[in-house]
Every structure is written in C-alpha cells, then in structure tokens.
mmCIF file of C-alpha atoms in Angstrom:
data_model
loop_
_atom_site.group_PDB
_atom_site.id
_atom_site.type_symbol
_atom_site.label_atom_id
_atom_site.label_comp_id
_atom_site.label_asym_id
_atom_site.label_seq_id
_atom_site.Cartn_x
_atom_site.Cartn_y
_atom_site.Cartn_z
ATOM 1 C CA MET A 163 114.225 118.112 108.014
ATOM 2 C CA TYR A 164 115.357 114.031 107.685
ATOM 3 C CA LEU A 165 118.710 114.408 109.006
ATOM 4 C CA PRO A 166 117.128 115.632 113.218
ATOM 5 C CA ALA A 167 114.567 113.382 112.976
ATOM 6 C CA ILE A 168 116.706 110.283 112.879
ATOM 7 C CA GLU A 169 119.953 112.050 114.689
ATOM 8 C CA GLY A 170 120.123 110.068 118.101
ATOM 9 C CA HIS A 171 117.299 107.036 116.579
ATOM 10 C CA VAL A 172 120.641 106.236 114.071
ATOM 11 C CA PRO A 173 124.364 105.123 114.139
ATOM 12 C CA HIS A 174 126.108 108.928 113.533
ATOM 13 C CA GLU A 175 127.948 107.887 110.452
ATOM 14 C CA MET A 176 124.219 106.610 109.162
ATOM 15 C CA VAL A 177 123.477 110.675 110.033
ATOM 16 C CA GLN A 178 126.763 111.161 107.722
ATOM 17 C CA ALA A 179 126.570 109.434 105.014
ATOM 18 C CA LEU A 180 122.237 110.736 104.765
ATOM 19 C CA ARG A 181 124.195 113.160 104.722
ATOM 20 C CA ALA A 182 126.381 114.026 101.921
ATOM 21 C CA PHE A 183 124.129 112.084 99.834
ATOM 22 C CA LEU A 184 121.702 115.186 100.467
ATOM 23 C CA GLU A 185 123.835 117.067 99.530
ATOM 24 C CA PHE A 186 125.456 115.500 96.739
ATOM 25 C CA CYS A 187 122.588 115.539 95.075
ATOM 26 C CA TYR A 188 122.056 118.894 96.144
ATOM 27 C CA ILE A 189 124.480 120.122 94.380
ATOM 28 C CA ALA A 190 124.285 117.538 91.344
ATOM 29 C CA ARG A 191 121.046 119.521 90.863
ATOM 30 C CA ARG A 192 121.888 122.737 90.180
ATOM 31 C CA ASP A 193 121.449 125.040 86.987
ATOM 32 C CA ILE A 194 125.172 125.992 87.270
ATOM 33 C CA HIS A 195 128.532 124.513 88.448
ATOM 34 C CA ASP A 196 132.361 125.513 88.013
ATOM 35 C CA THR A 197 134.667 124.303 89.012
ATOM 36 C CA ASN A 198 134.371 125.199 93.385
ATOM 37 C CA SER A 199 130.813 123.117 92.719
ATOM 38 C CA LEU A 200 132.338 120.615 91.300
ATOM 39 C CA SER A 201 135.374 119.280 93.479
ATOM 40 C CA ASP A 202 132.175 120.061 96.107
ATOM 41 C CA LEU A 203 130.884 117.525 94.377
ATOM 42 C CA GLY A 204 133.025 115.165 94.823
ATOM 43 C CA ASN A 205 133.859 115.851 97.898
ATOM 44 C CA ALA A 206 130.377 115.045 98.548
ATOM 45 C CA LEU A 207 130.745 111.971 97.132
ATOM 46 C CA GLU A 208 134.469 111.128 98.654
ATOM 47 C CA ARG A 209 132.093 111.265 101.568
ATOM 48 C CA TYR A 210 129.245 108.968 101.715
ATOM 49 C CA HIS A 211 131.429 106.536 100.301
ATOM 50 C CA THR A 212 133.049 106.338 103.606
ATOM 51 C CA PHE A 213 130.358 106.623 105.892
ATOM 52 C CA ARG A 214 128.036 104.549 103.313
ATOM 53 C CA GLN A 215 130.272 101.791 105.156
ATOM 54 C CA ILE A 216 127.341 101.400 108.319
ATOM 55 C CA PHE A 217 124.622 100.553 106.817
ATOM 56 C CA GLN A 218 127.659 96.704 105.407
ATOM 57 C CA GLU A 219 128.314 97.086 109.726
ATOM 58 C CA CYS A 220 124.769 97.708 110.703
ATOM 59 C CA GLY A 221 123.781 94.981 108.663
ATOM 60 C CA VAL A 222 120.814 97.318 106.533
ATOM 61 C CA ARG A 223 123.119 96.158 102.995
ATOM 62 C CA VAL A 224 125.365 93.130 104.600
ATOM 63 C CA ASP A 225 126.383 92.182 100.596
ATOM 64 C CA GLY A 226 127.408 95.915 99.951
ATOM 65 C CA PHE A 227 125.644 99.002 97.026
ATOM 66 C CA ASN A 228 126.366 97.307 93.453
ATOM 67 C CA LEU A 229 123.542 99.788 92.065
ATOM 68 C CA PRO A 230 123.338 101.169 88.511
ATOM 69 C CA ARG A 231 122.222 105.422 89.752
ATOM 70 C CA GLN A 232 124.311 104.613 92.618
ATOM 71 C CA HIS A 233 127.875 103.543 90.187
ATOM 72 C CA SER A 234 126.893 106.307 88.041
ATOM 73 C CA ARG A 235 127.266 108.859 90.444
ATOM 74 C CA LEU A 236 131.241 108.610 90.285
ATOM 75 C CA ARG A 237 130.914 109.697 86.737
ATOM 76 C CA TYR A 238 127.981 113.110 87.456
ATOM 77 C CA SER A 239 131.576 115.299 87.829
ATOM 78 C CA GLN A 240 133.438 114.120 83.661
ATOM 79 C CA LEU A 241 129.138 114.109 83.307
ATOM 80 C CA ILE A 242 128.958 118.096 83.690
ATOM 81 C CA ARG A 243 132.389 119.052 82.756
ATOM 82 C CA ALA A 244 131.280 117.121 78.934
ATOM 83 C CA PHE A 245 127.201 117.973 78.643
ATOM 84 C CA GLY A 246 126.907 120.867 81.612
ATOM 85 C CA SER A 247 124.043 120.287 83.969
ATOM 86 C CA PRO A 248 121.726 117.897 84.106
ATOM 87 C CA ASN A 249 119.685 121.006 85.808
ATOM 88 C CA GLY A 250 117.516 118.980 88.094
ATOM 89 C CA LEU A 251 116.892 115.973 85.716
ATOM 90 C CA CYS A 252 115.697 112.363 86.872
ATOM 91 C CA SER A 253 116.940 108.926 85.329
ATOM 92 C CA SER A 254 113.835 107.746 86.478
ATOM 93 C CA ILE A 255 112.260 109.346 82.887
ATOM 94 C CA THR A 256 114.004 107.555 81.133
ATOM 95 C CA GLU A 257 114.370 104.118 82.288
ATOM 96 C CA SER A 258 110.473 104.335 82.404
ATOM 97 C CA LYS A 259 110.434 105.580 78.847
ATOM 98 C CA HIS A 260 112.403 102.660 78.396
ATOM 99 C CA ILE A 261 110.416 100.566 79.536
ATOM 100 C CA LYS A 262 107.640 101.589 77.149
ATOM 101 C CA ALA A 263 109.676 101.545 75.109
ATOM 102 C CA VAL A 264 111.626 98.246 75.430
ATOM 103 C CA LYS A 265 109.634 95.800 77.469
ATOM 104 C CA GLU A 266 106.504 95.998 76.649
ATOM 105 C CA PRO A 267 107.542 95.498 72.795
ATOM 106 C CA TRP A 268 109.806 92.471 73.647
ATOM 107 C CA ARG A 269 106.932 90.989 75.279
ATOM 108 C CA ARG A 270 104.586 91.110 72.791
ATOM 109 C CA SER A 271 106.427 90.230 70.785
ATOM 110 C CA ASN A 272 107.762 86.442 69.884
ATOM 111 C CA ARG A 273 111.701 86.682 71.340
ATOM 112 C CA PHE A 274 111.866 85.428 67.218
ATOM 113 C CA ASN A 275 113.741 88.815 64.970
ATOM 114 C CA ALA A 276 112.226 90.495 67.808
ATOM 115 C CA LEU A 277 113.672 93.974 66.981
ATOM 116 C CA GLY A 278 112.310 93.833 63.642
ATOM 117 C CA GLN A 279 108.682 93.337 65.507
ATOM 118 C CA MET A 280 109.039 95.979 68.626
ATOM 119 C CA LEU A 281 110.408 98.692 66.057
ATOM 120 C CA LEU A 282 107.261 97.961 64.214
ATOM 121 C CA THR A 283 103.995 97.792 67.645
ATOM 122 C CA ASN A 284 106.698 101.100 68.087
ATOM 123 C CA GLN A 285 105.263 102.535 65.436
ATOM 124 C CA ARG A 286 102.304 101.045 64.495
ATOM 125 C CA LEU A 287 101.891 102.312 68.404
ATOM 126 C CA ASP A 288 103.054 105.947 67.593
ATOM 127 C CA LYS A 289 100.162 106.481 64.606
ATOM 128 C CA LEU A 290 97.380 105.728 66.386
ATOM 129 C CA ALA A 291 98.059 107.536 69.828
ATOM 130 C CA ALA A 292 98.950 110.531 66.761
ATOM 131 C CA ALA A 293 95.319 109.553 65.243
ATOM 132 C CA ARG A 294 93.989 109.796 68.587
ATOM 133 C CA VAL A 295 95.103 113.128 69.600
ATOM 134 C CA ASP A 296 93.934 114.062 65.407
ATOM 135 C CA PHE A 297 90.759 112.613 65.901
ATOM 136 C CA THR A 298 90.497 114.328 69.312
ATOM 137 C CA TYR A 299 90.869 117.896 67.831
ATOM 138 C CA ARG A 300 88.928 117.403 65.040
ATOM 139 C CA GLY A 301 85.650 116.264 67.306
ATOM 140 C CA MET A 302 85.781 113.255 66.703
ATOM 141 C CA LEU A 303 86.095 110.392 69.960
ATOM 142 C CA HIS A 304 82.938 112.776 71.767
ATOM 143 C CA GLY A 305 80.563 110.213 71.602
ATOM 144 C CA THR A 306 79.081 107.998 69.190
ATOM 145 C CA HIS A 307 77.067 106.738 66.188
ATOM 146 C CA LEU A 308 75.315 105.347 68.341
ATOM 147 C CA GLU A 309 74.254 107.699 71.519
ATOM 148 C CA PRO A 310 71.136 108.806 68.881
ATOM 149 C CA THR A 311 69.531 105.206 67.824
ATOM 150 C CA PHE A 312 70.648 104.864 72.286
ATOM 151 C CA ALA A 313 68.759 108.231 73.310
ATOM 152 C CA ARG A 314 65.921 107.111 72.201
ATOM 153 C CA GLN A 315 65.493 103.915 73.793
ATOM 154 C CA GLY A 316 66.372 104.925 76.912
ATOM 155 C CA THR A 317 69.209 103.103 77.066
ATOM 156 C CA CYS A 318 72.227 104.712 79.003
ATOM 157 C CA ILE A 319 76.191 104.581 77.751
ATOM 158 C CA TYR A 320 78.940 105.656 80.134
ATOM 159 C CA TYR A 321 82.104 106.013 78.927
ATOM 160 C CA THR A 322 85.332 105.517 80.733
#
C-alpha cells in the first residue's frame, strides 16, 4: 500500500530499501519458520542493508544507522533458531515495561544505593496494584463513606 504511494516521488533505491525492510518484517512475524524462511529473512535483510545507503546519500540519515532496534535485526535469524518464532512480538512492549520497572523507580530514588530503593518501590507498587484489584473486587472502591452525608447536604461529588 505504501510502496505504490511513494513510487516516483522518491529515488528508486529508497523504494527498494523500504520493500526489503517490509519483507523482512513480514517474514520475521511468521508463526512458523523453516530453513527457507530464514534464508529469505537473511536475503531481505541483506537487500535492505544494500539499498539503505541511499538515505545517507540523499541526506536523510547523514550520520548513518546506529539504531538499537535495527542492530538487533542482525541477530533475528540466530535468535529464531535458538528460541523459535517471535509470533509478532513487538519490542516496544519491553521498552514500556522497562520504563515502568526501571526508569520511573530510578527517578524516585535518591541515587544512593538506588537498586535497593528501586526494588522496594517496585515491590510497593505491586502490592498497591494487588490491593486495588482486591478492593475493587470486594466493592470497597465504589463511592466513599461520606457519600450519604454529602447527599443529605446536597453536595455533589465527582470521581475520576
């Protein structure tokens, strides 16, 4: 869908690079892999690396392609052989979990013996989340104890 839309508006090598990249992504997301699909995966990645030089030549990526997720693609074939198909796993999921589990607790710490503080923060947040689920299940978080008093006084309460 995208390739025909950009055809003729960008250099042909850019279209070829994007085609190889999309092909790599589609092959990598397959549920089942065999020797042929891994070979196709390697060929698509090789073509992408060949054609992506046009982005540097045209000034789109002057400094090159030193991007972590692109670097990890070099190991896809090896990882699929070792651990099986990723079945459409998206690495942004782990990034969002990393932010919640590491970056936010780090910011809350005083940076002295931060690991212990971060682990304690995560432990407390997990306990709070579990308590909230339990309290919701028991109906304890619906409304407040002051609602009847506010109702008698005609005061409105808004919940978020």
